[in-house]
CSV table of C-alpha atoms in Angstrom, one decimal:
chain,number,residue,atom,x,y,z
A,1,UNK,CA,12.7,-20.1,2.6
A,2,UNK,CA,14.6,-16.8,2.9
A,3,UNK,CA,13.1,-13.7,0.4
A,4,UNK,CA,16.7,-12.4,0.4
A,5,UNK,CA,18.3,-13.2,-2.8
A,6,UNK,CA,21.1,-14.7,-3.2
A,7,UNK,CA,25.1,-12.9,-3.3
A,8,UNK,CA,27.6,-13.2,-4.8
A,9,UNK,CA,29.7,-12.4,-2.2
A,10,UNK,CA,32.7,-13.4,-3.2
A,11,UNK,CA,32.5,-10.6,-6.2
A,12,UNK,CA,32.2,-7.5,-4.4
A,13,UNK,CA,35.3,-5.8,-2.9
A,14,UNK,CA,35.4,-5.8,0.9
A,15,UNK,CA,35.2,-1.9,1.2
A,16,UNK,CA,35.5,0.7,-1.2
A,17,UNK,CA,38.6,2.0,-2.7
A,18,UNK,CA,40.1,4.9,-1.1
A,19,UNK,CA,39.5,8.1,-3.2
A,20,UNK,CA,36.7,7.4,-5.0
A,21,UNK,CA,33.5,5.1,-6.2
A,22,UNK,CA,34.2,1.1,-6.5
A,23,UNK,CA,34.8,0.0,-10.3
A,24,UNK,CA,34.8,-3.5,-11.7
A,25,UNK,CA,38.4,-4.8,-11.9
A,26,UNK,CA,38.5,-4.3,-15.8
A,27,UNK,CA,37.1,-0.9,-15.4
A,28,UNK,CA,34.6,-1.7,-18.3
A,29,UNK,CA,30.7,-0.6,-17.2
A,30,UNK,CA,28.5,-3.7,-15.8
A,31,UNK,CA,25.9,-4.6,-18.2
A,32,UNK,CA,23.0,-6.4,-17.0
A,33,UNK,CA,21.1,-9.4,-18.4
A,34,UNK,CA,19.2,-7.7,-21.6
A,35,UNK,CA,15.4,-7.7,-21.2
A,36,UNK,CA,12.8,-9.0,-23.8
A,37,UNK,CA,10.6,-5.5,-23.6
A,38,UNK,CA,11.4,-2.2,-22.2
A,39,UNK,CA,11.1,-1.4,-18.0
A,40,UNK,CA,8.4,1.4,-19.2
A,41,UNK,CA,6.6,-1.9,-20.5
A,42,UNK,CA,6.6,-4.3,-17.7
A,43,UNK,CA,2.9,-4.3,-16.9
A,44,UNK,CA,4.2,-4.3,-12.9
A,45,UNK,CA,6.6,-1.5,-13.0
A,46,UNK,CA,3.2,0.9,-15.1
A,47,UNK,CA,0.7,-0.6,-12.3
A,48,UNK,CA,3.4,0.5,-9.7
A,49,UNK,CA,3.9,3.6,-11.1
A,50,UNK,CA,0.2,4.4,-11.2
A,51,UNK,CA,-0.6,3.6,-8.0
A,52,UNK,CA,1.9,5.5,-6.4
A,53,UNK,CA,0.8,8.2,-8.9
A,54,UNK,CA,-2.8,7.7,-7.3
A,55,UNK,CA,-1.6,7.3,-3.7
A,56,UNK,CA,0.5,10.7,-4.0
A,57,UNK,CA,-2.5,12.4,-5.4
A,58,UNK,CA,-5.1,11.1,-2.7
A,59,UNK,CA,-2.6,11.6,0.3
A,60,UNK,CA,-2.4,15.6,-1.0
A,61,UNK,CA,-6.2,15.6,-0.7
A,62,UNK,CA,-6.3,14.2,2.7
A,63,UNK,CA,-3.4,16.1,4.0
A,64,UNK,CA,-5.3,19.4,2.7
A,65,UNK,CA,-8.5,18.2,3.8
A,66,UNK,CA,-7.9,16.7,7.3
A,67,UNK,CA,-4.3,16.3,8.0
A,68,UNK,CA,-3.9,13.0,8.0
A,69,UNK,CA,-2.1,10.7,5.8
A,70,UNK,CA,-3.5,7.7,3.2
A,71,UNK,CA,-2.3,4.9,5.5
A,72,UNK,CA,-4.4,6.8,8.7
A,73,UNK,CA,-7.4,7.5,6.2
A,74,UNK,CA,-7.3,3.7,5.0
A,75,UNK,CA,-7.2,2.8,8.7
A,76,UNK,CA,-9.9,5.1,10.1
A,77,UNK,CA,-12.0,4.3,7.3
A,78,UNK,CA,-11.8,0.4,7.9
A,79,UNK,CA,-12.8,1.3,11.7
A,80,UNK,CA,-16.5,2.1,10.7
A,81,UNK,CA,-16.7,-1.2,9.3
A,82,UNK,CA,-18.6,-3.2,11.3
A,83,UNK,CA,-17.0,-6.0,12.7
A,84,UNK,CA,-13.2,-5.1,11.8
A,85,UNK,CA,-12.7,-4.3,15.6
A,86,UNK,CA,-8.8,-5.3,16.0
A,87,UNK,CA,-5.9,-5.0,13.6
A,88,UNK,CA,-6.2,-8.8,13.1
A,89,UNK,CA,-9.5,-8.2,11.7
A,90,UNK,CA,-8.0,-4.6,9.5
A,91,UNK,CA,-5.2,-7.1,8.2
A,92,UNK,CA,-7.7,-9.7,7.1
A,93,UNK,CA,-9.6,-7.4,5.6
A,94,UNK,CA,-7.5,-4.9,3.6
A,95,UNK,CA,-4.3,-7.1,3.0
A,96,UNK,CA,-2.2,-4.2,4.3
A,97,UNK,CA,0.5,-5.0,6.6
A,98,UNK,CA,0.2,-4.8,10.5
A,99,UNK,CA,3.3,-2.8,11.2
A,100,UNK,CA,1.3,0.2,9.6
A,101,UNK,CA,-2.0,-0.8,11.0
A,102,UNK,CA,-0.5,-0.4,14.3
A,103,UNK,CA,1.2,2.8,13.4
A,104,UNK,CA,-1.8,4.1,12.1
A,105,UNK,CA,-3.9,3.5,14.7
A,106,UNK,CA,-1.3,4.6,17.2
A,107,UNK,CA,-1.4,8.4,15.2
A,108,UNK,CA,-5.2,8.2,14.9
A,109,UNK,CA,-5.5,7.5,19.1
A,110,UNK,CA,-3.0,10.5,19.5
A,111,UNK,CA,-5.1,12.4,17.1
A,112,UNK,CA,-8.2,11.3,19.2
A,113,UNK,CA,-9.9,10.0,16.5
A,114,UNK,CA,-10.2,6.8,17.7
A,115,UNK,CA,-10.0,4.8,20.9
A,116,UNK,CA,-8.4,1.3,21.8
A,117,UNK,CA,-9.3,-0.5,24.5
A,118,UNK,CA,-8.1,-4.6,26.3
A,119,UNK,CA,-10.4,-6.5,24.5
A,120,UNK,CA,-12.8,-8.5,25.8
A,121,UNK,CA,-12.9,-12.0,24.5
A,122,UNK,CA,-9.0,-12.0,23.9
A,123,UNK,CA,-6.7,-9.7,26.8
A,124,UNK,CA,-4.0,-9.3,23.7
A,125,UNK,CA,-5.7,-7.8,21.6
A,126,UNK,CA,-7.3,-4.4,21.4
A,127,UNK,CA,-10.2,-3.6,20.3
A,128,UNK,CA,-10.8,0.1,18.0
A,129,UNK,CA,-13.7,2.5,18.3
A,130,UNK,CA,-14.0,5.4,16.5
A,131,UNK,CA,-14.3,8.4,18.8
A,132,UNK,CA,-17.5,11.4,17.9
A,133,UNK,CA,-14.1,13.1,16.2
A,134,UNK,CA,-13.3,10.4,14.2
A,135,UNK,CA,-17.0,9.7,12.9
A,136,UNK,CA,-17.3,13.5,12.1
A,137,UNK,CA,-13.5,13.8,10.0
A,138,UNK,CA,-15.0,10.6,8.4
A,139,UNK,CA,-17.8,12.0,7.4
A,140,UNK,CA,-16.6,15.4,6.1
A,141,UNK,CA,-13.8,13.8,3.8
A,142,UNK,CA,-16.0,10.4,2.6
A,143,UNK,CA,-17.9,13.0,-0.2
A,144,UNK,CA,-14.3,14.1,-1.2
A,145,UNK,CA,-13.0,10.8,-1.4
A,146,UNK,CA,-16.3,9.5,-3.4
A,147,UNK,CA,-15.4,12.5,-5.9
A,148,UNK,CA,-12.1,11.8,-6.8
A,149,UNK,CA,-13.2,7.7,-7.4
A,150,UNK,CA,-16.1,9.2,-9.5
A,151,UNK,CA,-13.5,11.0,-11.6
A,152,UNK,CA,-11.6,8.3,-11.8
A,153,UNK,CA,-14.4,6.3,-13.0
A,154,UNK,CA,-15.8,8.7,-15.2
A,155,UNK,CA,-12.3,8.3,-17.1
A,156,UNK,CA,-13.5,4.9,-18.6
A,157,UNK,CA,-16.8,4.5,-20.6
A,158,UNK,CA,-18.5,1.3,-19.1
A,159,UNK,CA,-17.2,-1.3,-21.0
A,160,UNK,CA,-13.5,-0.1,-20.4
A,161,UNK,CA,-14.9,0.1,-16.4
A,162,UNK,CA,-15.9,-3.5,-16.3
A,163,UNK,CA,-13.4,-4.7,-18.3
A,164,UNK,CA,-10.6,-3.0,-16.3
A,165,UNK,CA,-11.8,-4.2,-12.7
A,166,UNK,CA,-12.1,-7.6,-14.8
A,167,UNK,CA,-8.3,-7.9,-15.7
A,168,UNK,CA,-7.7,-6.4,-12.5
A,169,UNK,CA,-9.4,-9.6,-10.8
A,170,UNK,CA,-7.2,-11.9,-13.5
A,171,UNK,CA,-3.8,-10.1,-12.4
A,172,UNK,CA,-5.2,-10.6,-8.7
A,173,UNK,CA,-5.1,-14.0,-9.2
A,174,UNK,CA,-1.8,-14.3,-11.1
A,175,UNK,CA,-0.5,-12.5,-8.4
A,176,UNK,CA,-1.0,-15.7,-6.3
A,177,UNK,CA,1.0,-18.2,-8.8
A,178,UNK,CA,4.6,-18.0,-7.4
A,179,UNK,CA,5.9,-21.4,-10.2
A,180,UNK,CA,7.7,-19.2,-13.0
């Protein structure tokens, strides 16, 4: 099953007209299927919007603080786990995609933050250890990081806190259903 949509590729002109943009034949603007609510009122486009909102602001942090971007952060910070030791593991845990596991990792062993080494159950895989420099950058931004979430937090009176991470775990699983 391909995630491409389909295209109507018989519509669209073979290459665009010399001299200027590509126009429908009639020259009339394309309107698109009307929608029930306004885009600033899909519930996905405001939760995308606010978490690149929050991602912007807690990539500034790190990039002042220590230099290193959210995806490296994310990464270095799922190395102290114990037992995430590969990027197998990382994926399973975080849901992030392995493509920017392995380039984070790749920046953070540059960076000498961390070291990978031929693991030793499995030849293919390698296994992460944060280096004395990674523990110690870890360490000095954690209370930084633990701030900002605290002010975040501190946004919502209890209730609001346990009933957003409730509808939170509701979306989570309606983000599973895939029969519209």
């Amino acid at each position: 099953m391909s995630c491409i949509p389909a295209i109507p590729w018989a519509n669209i002109p073979a290459a665009r007209p010399k001299g200027g943009p590509m126009q429908p034949k009639d020259s009339e603007p394309v309107s698109a299927t009307p929608l029930r609510r306004p885009l600033q009122d899909f519930l996905t486009f405001r939760i995308a919007n606010l978490a690149n909102a929050l991602n912007t602001q807690a990539g500034d942090i790190l990039r002042r603080g220590c230099g290193i971007s959210l995806n490296d952060w994310r990464v270095l910070s799922l190395a102290t786990v114990p037992g995430l030791r590969t990027t197998r593991d990382m994926v399973a845990a975080s849901g992030m995609d392995s493509a920017i596991i392995s380039r984070a990792l790749q920046r953070l062993e540059e960076a000498g933050l961390i070291l990978t080494v031929r693991g030793t159950k499995d030849r293919r895989e390698r296994e992460i250890h944060l280096t004395a420099k990674g523990r110690a950058l870890h360490a000095d931004m954690v209370p930084t990081m633990q701030n900002r979430q605290d002010a975040l937090i501190a946004l919502l009176d209890e209730g609001e806190q346990r009933m957003v991470f409730t509808i939170l775990d509701k979306l989570s699983e309606g983000a599973k259903r895939r029969d519209f």
